[in-house]
JSON list of C-alpha atoms in Angstrom, two decimals:
[
{"chain": "A", "resi": 126, "resn": "MET", "atom": "CA", "xyz": [-4.48, -14.08, -4.61]},
{"chain": "A", "resi": 127, "resn": "ALA", "atom": "CA", "xyz": [-3.31, -14.95, -1.13]},
{"chain": "A", "resi": 128, "resn": "THR", "atom": "CA", "xyz": [-2.59, -11.91, 0.94]},
{"chain": "A", "resi": 129, "resn": "SER", "atom": "CA", "xyz": [0.67, -11.42, 2.52]},
{"chain": "A", "resi": 130, "resn": "GLY", "atom": "CA", "xyz": [1.17, -12.08, 6.26]},
{"chain": "A", "resi": 131, "resn": "SER", "atom": "CA", "xyz": [2.06, -8.51, 7.24]},
{"chain": "A", "resi": 132, "resn": "VAL", "atom": "CA", "xyz": [-0.66, -6.77, 5.29]},
{"chain": "A", "resi": 133, "resn": "ALA", "atom": "CA", "xyz": [-3.28, -9.33, 6.84]},
{"chain": "A", "resi": 134, "resn": "ASP", "atom": "CA", "xyz": [-1.81, -8.36, 10.15]},
{"chain": "A", "resi": 135, "resn": "LEU", "atom": "CA", "xyz": [-2.16, -4.66, 9.37]},
{"chain": "A", "resi": 136, "resn": "VAL", "atom": "CA", "xyz": [-5.84, -4.89, 8.42]},
{"chain": "A", "resi": 137, "resn": "ARG", "atom": "CA", "xyz": [-6.51, -6.99, 11.35]},
{"chain": "A", "resi": 138, "resn": "TRP", "atom": "CA", "xyz": [-5.06, -4.50, 13.74]},
{"chain": "A", "resi": 139, "resn": "ALA", "atom": "CA", "xyz": [-6.82, -1.94, 11.98]},
{"chain": "A", "resi": 140, "resn": "ALA", "atom": "CA", "xyz": [-9.91, -3.58, 12.56]},
{"chain": "A", "resi": 141, "resn": "PHE", "atom": "CA", "xyz": [-9.37, -4.23, 16.19]},
{"chain": "A", "resi": 142, "resn": "SER", "atom": "CA", "xyz": [-8.92, -0.51, 16.41]},
{"chain": "A", "resi": 143, "resn": "CYS", "atom": "CA", "xyz": [-12.01, 0.38, 14.97]},
{"chain": "A", "resi": 144, "resn": "LEU", "atom": "CA", "xyz": [-13.75, -1.54, 17.56]},
{"chain": "A", "resi": 145, "resn": "LEU", "atom": "CA", "xyz": [-11.36, -0.46, 20.56]},
{"chain": "A", "resi": 146, "resn": "VAL", "atom": "CA", "xyz": [-11.24, 3.36, 20.01]},
{"chain": "A", "resi": 147, "resn": "PRO", "atom": "CA", "xyz": [-15.22, 3.81, 20.47]},
{"chain": "A", "resi": 148, "resn": "VAL", "atom": "CA", "xyz": [-15.18, 1.69, 23.72]},
{"chain": "A", "resi": 149, "resn": "VAL", "atom": "CA", "xyz": [-12.56, 3.73, 25.01]},
{"chain": "A", "resi": 150, "resn": "LEU", "atom": "CA", "xyz": [-14.16, 6.73, 24.10]},
{"chain": "A", "resi": 151, "resn": "LEU", "atom": "CA", "xyz": [-17.25, 5.96, 25.68]},
{"chain": "A", "resi": 152, "resn": "VAL", "atom": "CA", "xyz": [-15.48, 4.80, 28.95]},
{"chain": "A", "resi": 153, "resn": "TYR", "atom": "CA", "xyz": [-13.91, 8.15, 29.14]},
{"chain": "A", "resi": 154, "resn": "GLY", "atom": "CA", "xyz": [-17.40, 9.77, 28.61]},
{"chain": "A", "resi": 155, "resn": "ALA", "atom": "CA", "xyz": [-17.47, 10.79, 25.14]},
{"chain": "A", "resi": 156, "resn": "PRO", "atom": "CA", "xyz": [-20.98, 11.20, 23.92]},
{"chain": "A", "resi": 157, "resn": "PRO", "atom": "CA", "xyz": [-22.34, 8.25, 22.13]},
{"chain": "A", "resi": 158, "resn": "GLY", "atom": "CA", "xyz": [-23.00, 10.25, 18.75]},
{"chain": "A", "resi": 159, "resn": "GLY", "atom": "CA", "xyz": [-19.24, 11.36, 18.64]},
{"chain": "A", "resi": 160, "resn": "THR", "atom": "CA", "xyz": [-18.21, 7.81, 19.24]},
{"chain": "A", "resi": 161, "resn": "ALA", "atom": "CA", "xyz": [-20.34, 6.29, 16.56]},
{"chain": "A", "resi": 162, "resn": "LEU", "atom": "CA", "xyz": [-18.95, 9.02, 14.05]},
{"chain": "A", "resi": 163, "resn": "ALA", "atom": "CA", "xyz": [-15.36, 8.12, 15.23]},
{"chain": "A", "resi": 164, "resn": "ALA", "atom": "CA", "xyz": [-15.79, 4.48, 14.68]},
{"chain": "A", "resi": 165, "resn": "GLY", "atom": "CA", "xyz": [-17.59, 5.04, 11.33]},
{"chain": "A", "resi": 166, "resn": "GLY", "atom": "CA", "xyz": [-14.77, 7.16, 10.17]},
{"chain": "A", "resi": 167, "resn": "LEU", "atom": "CA", "xyz": [-12.10, 4.49, 11.09]},
{"chain": "A", "resi": 168, "resn": "ALA", "atom": "CA", "xyz": [-14.05, 1.95, 9.46]},
{"chain": "A", "resi": 169, "resn": "VAL", "atom": "CA", "xyz": [-13.85, 4.09, 5.99]},
{"chain": "A", "resi": 170, "resn": "VAL", "atom": "CA", "xyz": [-10.26, 4.54, 6.40]},
{"chain": "A", "resi": 171, "resn": "THR", "atom": "CA", "xyz": [-9.56, 1.02, 6.98]},
{"chain": "A", "resi": 172, "resn": "VAL", "atom": "CA", "xyz": [-11.62, -0.01, 4.07]},
{"chain": "A", "resi": 173, "resn": "VAL", "atom": "CA", "xyz": [-9.96, 2.45, 1.89]},
{"chain": "A", "resi": 174, "resn": "CYS", "atom": "CA", "xyz": [-6.32, 1.47, 2.94]},
{"chain": "A", "resi": 175, "resn": "ARG", "atom": "CA", "xyz": [-7.38, -2.25, 2.41]},
{"chain": "A", "resi": 176, "resn": "LEU", "atom": "CA", "xyz": [-8.73, -1.64, -1.27]},
{"chain": "A", "resi": 177, "resn": "LEU", "atom": "CA", "xyz": [-5.48, 0.52, -1.81]},
{"chain": "A", "resi": 178, "resn": "LEU", "atom": "CA", "xyz": [-3.22, -2.36, -0.41]},
{"chain": "A", "resi": 179, "resn": "ARG", "atom": "CA", "xyz": [-5.26, -4.93, -2.60]},
{"chain": "A", "resi": 180, "resn": "ARG", "atom": "CA", "xyz": [-4.75, -3.03, -5.60]},
{"chain": "A", "resi": 181, "resn": "SER", "atom": "CA", "xyz": [-0.99, -2.35, -4.81]},
{"chain": "A", "resi": 182, "resn": "GLU", "atom": "CA", "xyz": [-0.43, -6.09, -4.30]},
{"chain": "A", "resi": 183, "resn": "ARG", "atom": "CA", "xyz": [-2.33, -6.97, -7.88]},
{"chain": "A", "resi": 184, "resn": "ILE", "atom": "CA", "xyz": [0.12, -4.31, -9.58]},
{"chain": "A", "resi": 185, "resn": "ALA", "atom": "CA", "xyz": [3.07, -5.70, -7.91]},
{"chain": "A", "resi": 186, "resn": "ALA", "atom": "CA", "xyz": [2.14, -9.11, -8.83]},
{"chain": "A", "resi": 187, "resn": "ARG", "atom": "CA", "xyz": [1.43, -8.18, -12.45]},
{"chain": "A", "resi": 188, "resn": "ASP", "atom": "CA", "xyz": [4.66, -6.32, -12.88]},
{"chain": "A", "resi": 189, "resn": "LEU", "atom": "CA", "xyz": [6.52, -9.44, -11.28]},
{"chain": "A", "resi": 190, "resn": "ALA", "atom": "CA", "xyz": [4.86, -11.80, -13.89]},
{"chain": "A", "resi": 191, "resn": "GLU", "atom": "CA", "xyz": [5.53, -9.64, -16.76]},
{"chain": "A", "resi": 192, "resn": "GLU", "atom": "CA", "xyz": [9.24, -9.31, -15.46]},
{"chain": "A", "resi": 193, "resn": "LEU", "atom": "CA", "xyz": [9.62, -13.07, -15.10]},
{"chain": "A", "resi": 194, "resn": "GLN", "atom": "CA", "xyz": [7.68, -13.64, -18.52]},
{"chain": "A", "resi": 195, "resn": "THR", "atom": "CA", "xyz": [10.18, -11.26, -20.41]},
{"chain": "A", "resi": 196, "resn": "GLY", "atom": "CA", "xyz": [13.17, -11.84, -18.45]},
{"chain": "A", "resi": 197, "resn": "THR", "atom": "CA", "xyz": [14.40, -8.30, -18.26]},
{"chain": "A", "resi": 198, "resn": "HIS", "atom": "CA", "xyz": [14.42, -5.99, -15.42]},
{"chain": "A", "resi": 199, "resn": "ARG", "atom": "CA", "xyz": [14.76, -2.03, -16.17]},
{"chain": "A", "resi": 200, "resn": "GLY", "atom": "CA", "xyz": [15.21, -0.91, -12.70]},
{"chain": "A", "resi": 201, "resn": "ARG", "atom": "CA", "xyz": [12.84, 1.09, -10.16]},
{"chain": "A", "resi": 202, "resn": "HIS", "atom": "CA", "xyz": [11.53, 3.77, -12.63]},
{"chain": "A", "resi": 203, "resn": "SER", "atom": "CA", "xyz": [11.57, 1.56, -15.65]},
{"chain": "A", "resi": 204, "resn": "ARG", "atom": "CA", "xyz": [14.01, 3.45, -17.56]},
{"chain": "A", "resi": 205, "resn": "THR", "atom": "CA", "xyz": [16.46, 2.39, -20.19]},
{"chain": "A", "resi": 206, "resn": "GLY", "atom": "CA", "xyz": [19.68, 3.80, -21.73]},
{"chain": "A", "resi": 207, "resn": "SER", "atom": "CA", "xyz": [22.56, 5.54, -20.27]},
{"chain": "A", "resi": 208, "resn": "GLY", "atom": "CA", "xyz": [21.96, 9.13, -20.56]},
{"chain": "A", "resi": 209, "resn": "ALA", "atom": "CA", "xyz": [23.87, 12.07, -18.69]},
{"chain": "A", "resi": 210, "resn": "HIS", "atom": "CA", "xyz": [21.35, 10.92, -15.66]},
{"chain": "A", "resi": 211, "resn": "ARG", "atom": "CA", "xyz": [22.75, 7.69, -15.66]},
{"chain": "A", "resi": 212, "resn": "GLY", "atom": "CA", "xyz": [26.34, 8.74, -15.52]},
{"chain": "A", "resi": 213, "resn": "GLY", "atom": "CA", "xyz": [27.18, 8.55, -18.99]},
{"chain": "A", "resi": 214, "resn": "ARG", "atom": "CA", "xyz": [29.07, 11.75, -20.54]},
{"chain": "A", "resi": 215, "resn": "LYS", "atom": "CA", "xyz": [27.75, 13.53, -23.36]},
{"chain": "A", "resi": 216, "resn": "THR", "atom": "CA", "xyz": [30.40, 14.13, -26.06]},
{"chain": "A", "resi": 217, "resn": "ASP", "atom": "CA", "xyz": [30.38, 16.81, -28.82]},
{"chain": "A", "resi": 218, "resn": "THR", "atom": "CA", "xyz": [31.03, 15.28, -32.11]}
]
């Protein structure tokens, strides 16, 4: 599955930051151990975010495929019906 352009750009900027931040920290006199720790932390966060974005894309693609297959759209929260929360009135009969 191809990654959308905005997600790919986001991941590229995150990777760039993982490289840039340690360099800036070293230039401003941070200890190398702290710089390495910061770089490692940023890399872990970037990888986890990338995995979550890919999972989200797969779920969205699967939901879209199901929607196209069934031809139904049930709204944002997949609720059906017209209860009181949908503006319908309850009547006592």
